[in-house]
XYZ file of C-alpha atoms in Angstrom:
104
model
C 189.975 88.630 -42.468
C 191.662 85.679 -40.716
C 193.390 84.608 -43.951
C 194.823 88.091 -44.392
C 196.226 88.055 -40.839
C 197.778 84.622 -41.356
C 199.364 85.692 -44.630
C 200.713 88.855 -43.015
C 202.306 86.895 -40.148
C 203.721 84.319 -42.558
C 205.323 87.012 -44.713
C 206.712 88.790 -41.665
C 208.182 85.631 -40.148
C 209.481 84.070 -43.369
C 213.235 84.115 -43.645
C 214.141 86.334 -46.586
C 217.500 86.908 -48.183
C 218.289 90.610 -48.353
C 219.825 91.640 -51.669
C 222.786 93.965 -51.627
C 221.818 97.606 -51.861
C 223.238 99.813 -54.603
C 226.333 101.734 -53.500
C 225.396 104.784 -51.445
C 221.927 103.517 -50.510
C 221.526 103.537 -46.720
C 217.788 102.927 -46.431
C 215.478 100.971 -48.725
C 211.755 100.628 -48.074
C 210.038 98.309 -50.523
C 206.320 97.559 -50.858
C 205.701 98.418 -47.208
C 202.162 98.045 -45.866
C 201.477 98.573 -42.145
C 198.300 97.304 -40.510
C 196.635 97.647 -37.107
C 194.017 95.573 -35.363
C 191.014 97.622 -34.259
C 187.669 96.634 -32.743
C 186.224 97.026 -36.263
C 188.873 94.797 -37.860
C 192.233 95.318 -39.562
C 193.099 98.808 -40.794
C 195.901 99.389 -43.287
C 197.550 102.594 -42.096
C 200.292 102.655 -44.768
C 199.856 101.043 -48.178
C 202.564 99.912 -50.584
C 205.257 102.524 -49.863
C 208.652 102.209 -51.577
C 211.669 104.523 -51.588
C 215.469 104.559 -51.372
C 217.475 107.014 -49.298
C 221.072 107.606 -50.363
C 223.991 108.886 -48.329
C 223.919 112.699 -48.178
C 220.227 112.967 -49.111
C 217.413 114.332 -46.996
C 214.018 112.667 -47.232
C 210.858 114.541 -46.292
C 207.641 112.624 -45.675
C 204.623 114.874 -46.176
C 200.912 114.252 -46.132
C 197.649 115.120 -44.517
C 196.910 114.438 -40.875
C 196.265 110.729 -40.419
C 198.014 109.709 -43.651
C 200.552 107.416 -41.929
C 203.702 109.578 -41.743
C 204.406 108.895 -38.068
C 203.411 105.248 -38.408
C 205.945 104.809 -41.218
C 208.743 106.530 -39.296
C 207.973 104.620 -36.079
C 208.277 101.310 -37.919
C 211.579 102.327 -39.488
C 212.760 103.436 -36.044
C 212.122 99.984 -34.684
C 208.703 100.126 -33.074
C 206.888 96.858 -33.637
C 203.949 96.897 -36.027
C 202.239 94.339 -38.224
C 203.736 94.912 -41.669
C 204.483 93.334 -44.992
C 207.237 94.391 -47.357
C 210.833 95.077 -46.416
C 212.863 97.768 -44.694
C 216.644 97.595 -45.012
C 219.123 99.845 -43.253
C 222.667 99.628 -44.578
C 221.779 96.330 -46.245
C 220.346 94.693 -43.129
C 216.660 93.877 -42.624
C 215.486 95.969 -39.634
C 213.678 92.913 -38.279
C 217.092 91.349 -37.681
C 218.472 94.207 -35.583
C 218.817 93.572 -31.884
C 217.480 96.140 -29.416
C 221.010 97.397 -28.647
C 221.700 97.997 -32.347
C 218.466 99.993 -32.715
C 219.539 102.325 -29.893
C 222.846 103.209 -31.572
């Protein structure tokens, strides 16, 4: 369990170069896994989610209660969670946004 937490923090903190997104892509989520610490140990709330959202498209996230829909959207919206993978908005890693930028 400790090794998994260390790896997760290392991946989150490692400086990564963000590749350019294809023209028209405003949001790219790639291999996203979100975890939470609980009294029983780590729980993976979202596992290996990937998608692209292009300008003019509408994306609907559907699933059963407790499937991680809100957790996924909260992370994309800037709420801090323990995650691996990448989330890019307009070509910028959301981890690099400042609080003021997230409010805009």
